[in-house]
Amino acid sequence: MPSPSADSGAAVAATSGSPTALVNGHVSGSASRPSTQADAAPDRSRETPPRAASAPEPGSRSRSSRSWLTRLGGVIGRHPWRFVIAWLVAAVVCFAVAVGGVTGESLFNRLQSGAPGVNGEAQQAQDVISSVEPSLTTLTLQVTGADLTDPAVVLAGAGATAKIRDIPGVNGVRSPLLSPKGVTDPAVASLLSGGTTAAGKFVTVVDFDPGLAKAAQDTAEAAVTTTLLDVATAMDAKGTVGGFGPVLKAITSTIESDLLRGEGIALPLTFLVMLFVFGGFLAAGMPIVGAVVSIGGALLSLFGFSHALDLDATVVNIVTLLGLGLSIDYGLLIVSRFREELSRRERRGRATREEVIGAAERTVDRAGRTVLFSGLTVAIALSGLLVFEADIMKAIGLAGVSVVLVAMVVSVTLVPALAVLGAKRLSRKGSVQESDTGFFSRLAQAVQRRPVWVILGAVAVLVTLALPAFGMKLTSSGTELLPKGAPQRVFFENLTADYPALAAPEVSVVAQSRDTAAVTAWAQTLKSQPGVTDVTVRPLGADHQLVSIMVAGQPNSEQAQALVHHIRDDTRPGFTALTTGQAAGQIDFLESMARGAPYAIGLVVLGTFVLLFLMTGSIVVPIKALILNVISLGAALGVTVWIFETPHLEGLLNFSSVGAVESMVPFLVLAFGFGLSMDYEVFLLSRITEFYRAGYDNDRAVSLGLQRTGRIITSAALLIVIVFGGFIAGDILIIKEMGLALVAAVIVDSTLVRMLLVPATMTLLGKWNWWAPAPLRRLHDRFGITEG
């Protein structure tokens, strides 16, 4: 391997300007006021920059050589009101269509819920069952405290129950009150708690006609619910109604309230943080306005996707808060750079119109370029989800990419326009000098003195945090997603405990055979498997047999999954069989994810590598960034497993553990966490690269880069933590797990990785950071995206 060219920095500096020019704003524009060579770079001990023959003043390039971002900044600087009005009108339209119901329905009316699934063996078995016995939507009434030994009470209840049959859309009613032989009829024992009338508990199950339109279904369910509750009232008892419809409504309404709560927590707190960062209400409010507009765009994109594919209810919170967090981060970067550029240009205490336009041009060109790079890296990370077979992963990937693009465009157009309109106030508030020395430069220099020890210590901490992830167990919860004590969760817990005969079998097998006896003989051998409590066989149409297997524990317990594996690996002489059930569905989902993972990882790694190479011209920096991101994400998953699976902190975080992590969480954390990690990587690398190309040596460029971006990265990380902290405050379990995992990922990445590992590794590698083979160097010279 050839060594990196010792004069590579000089070659670049000759075309980019000297470090003095850099600090004066000719290249990076990062000083807070005009400065001389003497005070621009007070510490020359670590830098050996070449001198440029001449350094161009900002804005002195000809129009033909200016980048499209510079030209966009000029248009924004000259016509800010056009952009502001256009975005505000767009935001009103977005909110009105997505959640205002102007089209007759809102996004939240179109959401679905259920375990993630793929077209595997479990789904194929369900298709066979549905083709013979179409599944019907049901509502169930649980009655407690009824005197079933009193004929008058039973008669009153039977009269109220009979009215249900007359409701349009009702297919049938199953109730012990309607039995011709009375409530003691053995045929209705399964509908009585304990099989007797002694407990005073019973259920009534109402089946609806198949294929009802949504409006007709909703009308029928509302009428049936009211009449069912009238049954309990007529019997002077207590009644509760549950079913898939009420569970879905409970989940979507909880998610909607979680979203409002999360945004209600995030927006005021982020405003306070930015008020502290910027020292003024106007500057602090600009990223918030951009974030609100981005949320509107995000909700509208989700509403559009809901017409093309089924959107799970959890998707809304995940991608909306991601858009909120990114919008605030990007807005923070844009406003900070605008103030920096503006304070450096003003000469008389108040910036002229041309100086404001110049600041807008430079801000959009440099900070806007960073936002575009960052947004593209996040979009690339999320696009990896499109490779997977599961529709829910595709939906999250599509929605996530669209939300990131909205946040990116808003940040590069609306936020600079707001900054231009507030330039007068920003100018007065932005006169504090940006120093090349400070906490973050001192931190970088301390790390650079002992880079090996810093690397060993930080990696040891990250590996320790990641260790619990090696014992991760995955599950797909049903009503357990709802908080403990939620009415629908309690309903199904009581239904399972009091009416076990009504519970669906944990594992079902569809055997393609007309020989019931042969299938029964094979099925009986399954009774010896761990956890199996009962096995029954019945014909399913003319060509199949349905084997129902009851397994102790939860539907997707380890015993149920082990049984599925045993059946699928077993030799079944004379017939083929398909297993289904919650455990089988989860196995199919995870196997599908495993098949798609190499392609998703390859896509994300390749896309990220190419993007970082185009930005830095190095192949070492992208490889290092990818490795560090993997280690930090492993630590975040380890923290998540330790809290939710072990469990710990149940009381503090207000959740009840199911002994596992939701099956989608690791994949989503890897996608979203990787994108956020690269977000901060781009923030830091863009400035380090800018200094290095100006002629500073490697160590000084790292120190200056960390000094200039450290406060922004720390503030951005804090804002993201606040935003995703809204997830943790929510009630839906999978949302809570996602929130905590992403908070852990951001904290680990913005501290151990960005502040310690990045400067340590870049110091240790020295000039090798910027190495690339000669063919790739020539490729970067031609296609690299570094300067306007």
Short mmCIF file of C-alpha atoms in Angstrom, two decimals, residues 155-407:
data_model
loop_
_atom_site.label_atom_id
_atom_site.label_comp_id
_atom_site.label_asym_id
_atom_site.label_seq_id
_atom_site.Cartn_x
_atom_site.Cartn_y
_atom_site.Cartn_z
CA LEU A 155 -84.91 -14.55 31.04
CA ALA A 156 -84.20 -10.79 31.12
CA GLY A 157 -80.73 -11.40 29.76
CA ALA A 158 -81.98 -13.75 27.04
CA GLY A 159 -84.54 -11.18 25.87
CA ALA A 160 -81.88 -8.47 25.59
CA THR A 161 -79.49 -10.87 23.84
CA ALA A 162 -82.06 -11.93 21.25
CA LYS A 163 -82.29 -8.33 20.01
CA ILE A 164 -78.72 -8.60 18.72
CA ARG A 165 -79.84 -10.96 15.95
CA ASP A 166 -81.93 -8.20 14.41
CA ILE A 167 -79.02 -5.79 14.00
CA PRO A 168 -77.97 -5.47 10.31
CA GLY A 169 -74.61 -7.11 9.67
CA VAL A 170 -74.85 -9.69 12.46
CA ASN A 171 -74.19 -13.24 11.26
CA GLY A 172 -74.80 -15.14 14.48
CA VAL A 173 -74.87 -14.99 18.28
CA ARG A 174 -73.43 -17.57 20.69
CA SER A 175 -74.60 -17.26 24.28
CA PRO A 176 -75.54 -19.64 27.08
CA LEU A 177 -78.64 -17.48 27.59
CA LEU A 178 -79.99 -18.53 24.19
CA SER A 179 -79.61 -22.30 24.65
CA PRO A 180 -83.00 -24.09 24.39
CA LYS A 181 -81.88 -26.36 27.23
CA GLY A 182 -80.93 -23.49 29.51
CA VAL A 183 -77.63 -22.26 30.87
CA THR A 184 -76.82 -25.69 32.32
CA ASP A 185 -76.68 -27.25 28.83
CA PRO A 186 -73.26 -29.00 28.49
CA ALA A 187 -73.07 -27.71 24.93
CA VAL A 188 -72.62 -24.15 26.22
CA ALA A 189 -70.29 -25.00 29.11
CA SER A 190 -67.34 -23.44 27.30
CA LEU A 191 -69.15 -20.09 27.47
CA LEU A 192 -69.39 -20.28 31.29
CA SER A 193 -66.48 -19.54 33.61
CA GLY A 194 -65.34 -22.85 35.02
CA GLY A 195 -68.01 -24.58 32.92
CA THR A 196 -70.71 -23.90 35.55
CA THR A 197 -73.12 -21.17 36.62
CA ALA A 198 -71.62 -20.95 40.12
CA ALA A 199 -69.20 -18.10 39.38
CA GLY A 200 -71.88 -15.91 37.80
CA LYS A 201 -69.64 -15.29 34.79
CA PHE A 202 -70.39 -15.96 31.13
CA VAL A 203 -69.56 -14.70 27.66
CA THR A 204 -71.60 -13.91 24.57
CA VAL A 205 -69.88 -13.96 21.18
CA VAL A 206 -71.31 -12.07 18.21
CA ASP A 207 -70.18 -12.92 14.65
CA PHE A 208 -70.50 -10.35 11.85
CA ASP A 209 -71.19 -10.98 8.19
CA PRO A 210 -68.00 -11.36 6.14
CA GLY A 211 -67.02 -8.66 3.67
CA LEU A 212 -68.84 -5.75 5.28
CA ALA A 213 -67.75 -2.31 4.11
CA LYS A 214 -65.88 -0.32 6.74
CA ALA A 215 -68.74 2.10 7.35
CA ALA A 216 -71.27 -0.76 7.67
CA GLN A 217 -68.88 -2.67 9.95
CA ASP A 218 -68.38 0.34 12.21
CA THR A 219 -72.13 0.96 12.39
CA ALA A 220 -72.86 -2.68 13.20
CA GLU A 221 -70.14 -2.88 15.85
CA ALA A 222 -71.40 0.29 17.55
CA ALA A 223 -74.97 -1.02 17.68
CA VAL A 224 -73.88 -4.47 18.91
CA THR A 225 -71.67 -2.96 21.62
CA THR A 226 -74.54 -0.89 22.96
CA THR A 227 -76.92 -3.87 22.95
CA LEU A 228 -74.38 -6.18 24.60
CA LEU A 229 -73.89 -3.75 27.44
CA ASP A 230 -77.71 -3.58 27.76
CA VAL A 231 -77.63 -7.35 28.40
CA ALA A 232 -75.43 -6.85 31.47
CA THR A 233 -77.63 -3.99 32.65
CA ALA A 234 -80.78 -6.08 32.28
CA MET A 235 -79.18 -8.77 34.48
CA ASP A 236 -78.01 -6.24 37.08
CA ALA A 237 -74.44 -7.29 36.37
CA LYS A 238 -71.21 -5.79 35.03
CA GLY A 239 -70.29 -6.22 31.37
CA THR A 240 -67.25 -5.43 29.23
CA VAL A 241 -66.94 -5.74 25.46
CA GLY A 242 -63.78 -6.62 23.57
CA GLY A 243 -62.50 -7.89 20.25
CA PHE A 244 -60.02 -7.12 17.51
CA GLY A 245 -61.77 -3.86 16.60
CA PRO A 246 -61.70 -2.46 20.15
CA VAL A 247 -58.07 -3.58 20.56
CA LEU A 248 -57.07 -1.80 17.35
CA LYS A 249 -58.91 1.32 18.45
CA ALA A 250 -57.21 1.13 21.85
CA ILE A 251 -53.77 0.83 20.27
CA THR A 252 -54.30 3.60 17.70
CA SER A 253 -55.86 5.97 20.23
CA THR A 254 -53.01 5.27 22.65
CA ILE A 255 -50.47 5.90 19.90
CA GLU A 256 -52.23 9.14 18.98
CA SER A 257 -52.14 10.28 22.60
CA ASP A 258 -48.51 9.12 22.89
CA LEU A 259 -47.64 11.21 19.83
CA LEU A 260 -49.33 14.29 21.26
CA ARG A 261 -47.68 13.70 24.62
CA GLY A 262 -44.28 13.15 23.01
CA GLU A 263 -44.51 16.30 20.94
CA GLY A 264 -45.93 18.17 23.92
CA ILE A 265 -42.84 17.19 25.90
CA ALA A 266 -40.33 17.59 23.08
CA LEU A 267 -41.26 20.95 21.59
CA PRO A 268 -41.19 23.07 24.79
CA LEU A 269 -38.03 21.39 26.10
CA THR A 270 -36.22 21.70 22.80
CA PHE A 271 -37.19 25.35 22.66
CA LEU A 272 -35.67 25.88 26.11
CA VAL A 273 -32.47 24.09 25.10
CA MET A 274 -32.14 26.17 21.94
CA LEU A 275 -32.93 29.31 23.91
CA PHE A 276 -29.92 28.46 26.04
CA VAL A 277 -27.79 27.62 22.98
CA PHE A 278 -28.69 30.73 20.97
CA GLY A 279 -29.43 33.15 23.80
CA GLY A 280 -32.52 34.56 22.05
CA PHE A 281 -36.13 33.64 21.45
CA LEU A 282 -36.06 34.40 17.74
CA ALA A 283 -33.12 32.15 16.89
CA ALA A 284 -34.43 29.41 19.18
CA GLY A 285 -37.83 29.48 17.50
CA MET A 286 -36.61 29.09 13.93
CA PRO A 287 -35.72 25.38 14.11
CA ILE A 288 -39.00 24.76 15.98
CA VAL A 289 -41.01 26.36 13.18
CA GLY A 290 -39.13 24.23 10.67
CA ALA A 291 -39.82 21.13 12.78
CA VAL A 292 -43.57 21.83 12.96
CA VAL A 293 -43.72 22.25 9.18
CA SER A 294 -41.76 19.02 8.76
CA ILE A 295 -44.23 17.18 11.00
CA GLY A 296 -47.06 18.34 8.74
CA GLY A 297 -45.21 17.05 5.68
CA ALA A 298 -44.43 13.79 7.47
CA LEU A 299 -48.07 13.20 8.40
CA LEU A 300 -49.23 13.95 4.86
CA SER A 301 -46.70 11.51 3.38
CA LEU A 302 -47.87 8.85 5.83
CA PHE A 303 -51.49 9.56 4.91
CA GLY A 304 -50.61 9.07 1.25
CA PHE A 305 -48.75 5.81 1.94
CA SER A 306 -51.74 4.51 3.91
CA HIS A 307 -53.69 4.40 0.63
CA ALA A 308 -51.02 2.30 -1.06
CA LEU A 309 -50.13 -0.14 1.75
CA ASP A 310 -51.19 -1.10 5.25
CA LEU A 311 -49.54 1.14 7.83
CA ASP A 312 -49.02 -0.28 11.29
CA ALA A 313 -50.07 2.08 14.06
CA THR A 314 -46.53 2.20 15.47
CA VAL A 315 -45.14 3.59 12.20
CA VAL A 316 -46.64 7.03 12.80
CA ASN A 317 -44.85 7.70 16.07
CA ILE A 318 -41.54 6.29 14.90
CA VAL A 319 -41.16 8.24 11.68
CA THR A 320 -42.89 11.43 12.85
CA LEU A 321 -40.64 11.89 15.85
CA LEU A 322 -37.64 11.00 13.69
CA GLY A 323 -38.63 13.83 11.36
CA LEU A 324 -39.09 16.14 14.34
CA GLY A 325 -35.66 15.30 15.73
CA LEU A 326 -33.84 15.65 12.42
CA SER A 327 -35.61 18.93 11.61
CA ILE A 328 -34.53 20.42 14.91
CA ASP A 329 -30.96 19.17 14.48
CA TYR A 330 -30.70 20.50 10.94
CA GLY A 331 -32.34 23.78 11.91
CA LEU A 332 -29.83 24.16 14.74
CA LEU A 333 -26.95 23.68 12.30
CA ILE A 334 -28.38 26.14 9.73
CA VAL A 335 -29.15 28.91 12.23
CA SER A 336 -25.77 28.53 13.94
CA ARG A 337 -23.91 28.81 10.64
CA PHE A 338 -26.02 31.77 9.49
CA ARG A 339 -25.24 33.71 12.67
CA GLU A 340 -21.57 32.86 12.26
CA GLU A 341 -21.53 34.04 8.66
CA LEU A 342 -23.56 37.15 9.44
CA SER A 343 -21.40 38.25 12.38
CA ARG A 344 -18.26 37.87 10.26
CA ARG A 345 -19.64 39.97 7.42
CA GLU A 346 -21.10 42.93 9.26
CA ARG A 347 -18.78 45.91 9.45
CA ARG A 348 -20.81 48.67 11.07
CA GLY A 349 -22.78 46.89 13.78
CA ARG A 350 -25.68 46.18 11.43
CA ALA A 351 -25.54 43.94 8.38
CA THR A 352 -26.51 45.41 5.01
CA ARG A 353 -28.88 43.63 2.65
CA GLU A 354 -26.00 42.40 0.52
CA GLU A 355 -24.20 41.09 3.60
CA VAL A 356 -27.34 39.22 4.64
CA ILE A 357 -27.65 37.73 1.17
CA GLY A 358 -23.97 36.73 1.28
CA ALA A 359 -24.50 35.06 4.66
CA ALA A 360 -27.49 33.17 3.27
CA GLU A 361 -25.48 32.05 0.25
CA ARG A 362 -22.59 30.78 2.34
CA THR A 363 -24.90 29.15 4.91
CA VAL A 364 -26.90 27.22 2.35
CA ASP A 365 -23.73 26.30 0.47
CA ARG A 366 -21.80 24.96 3.48
CA ALA A 367 -24.28 24.07 6.24
CA GLY A 368 -26.87 23.19 3.60
CA ARG A 369 -24.37 20.82 2.00
CA THR A 370 -23.83 19.15 5.39
CA VAL A 371 -27.59 18.82 5.85
CA LEU A 372 -27.93 17.22 2.43
CA PHE A 373 -25.11 14.78 3.15
CA SER A 374 -26.57 13.97 6.54
CA GLY A 375 -30.09 13.55 5.20
CA LEU A 376 -28.87 11.28 2.44
CA THR A 377 -26.96 9.09 4.90
CA VAL A 378 -30.07 8.73 7.07
CA ALA A 379 -32.19 8.01 3.99
CA ILE A 380 -29.68 5.38 2.84
CA ALA A 381 -29.83 3.71 6.25
CA LEU A 382 -33.64 3.62 6.16
CA SER A 383 -33.73 2.45 2.55
CA GLY A 384 -32.16 -0.79 3.77
CA LEU A 385 -35.58 -1.64 5.22
CA LEU A 386 -37.02 -1.77 1.70
CA VAL A 387 -35.04 -4.94 1.00
CA PHE A 388 -36.97 -7.01 3.55
CA GLU A 389 -40.04 -9.06 2.61
CA ALA A 390 -42.24 -7.90 5.49
CA ASP A 391 -44.69 -5.21 4.39
CA ILE A 392 -44.36 -3.39 7.69
CA MET A 393 -40.61 -2.96 7.19
CA LYS A 394 -41.17 -1.66 3.67
CA ALA A 395 -43.80 0.75 5.00
CA ILE A 396 -41.46 2.09 7.69
CA GLY A 397 -38.63 2.38 5.18
CA LEU A 398 -40.70 4.28 2.62
CA ALA A 399 -42.30 6.53 5.21
CA GLY A 400 -38.96 7.13 6.94
CA VAL A 401 -37.16 8.09 3.74
CA SER A 402 -39.96 10.47 2.75
CA VAL A 403 -39.94 12.11 6.19
CA VAL A 404 -36.16 12.57 6.08
CA LEU A 405 -36.41 14.18 2.65
CA VAL A 406 -39.11 16.55 3.91
CA ALA A 407 -36.98 17.51 6.92
#
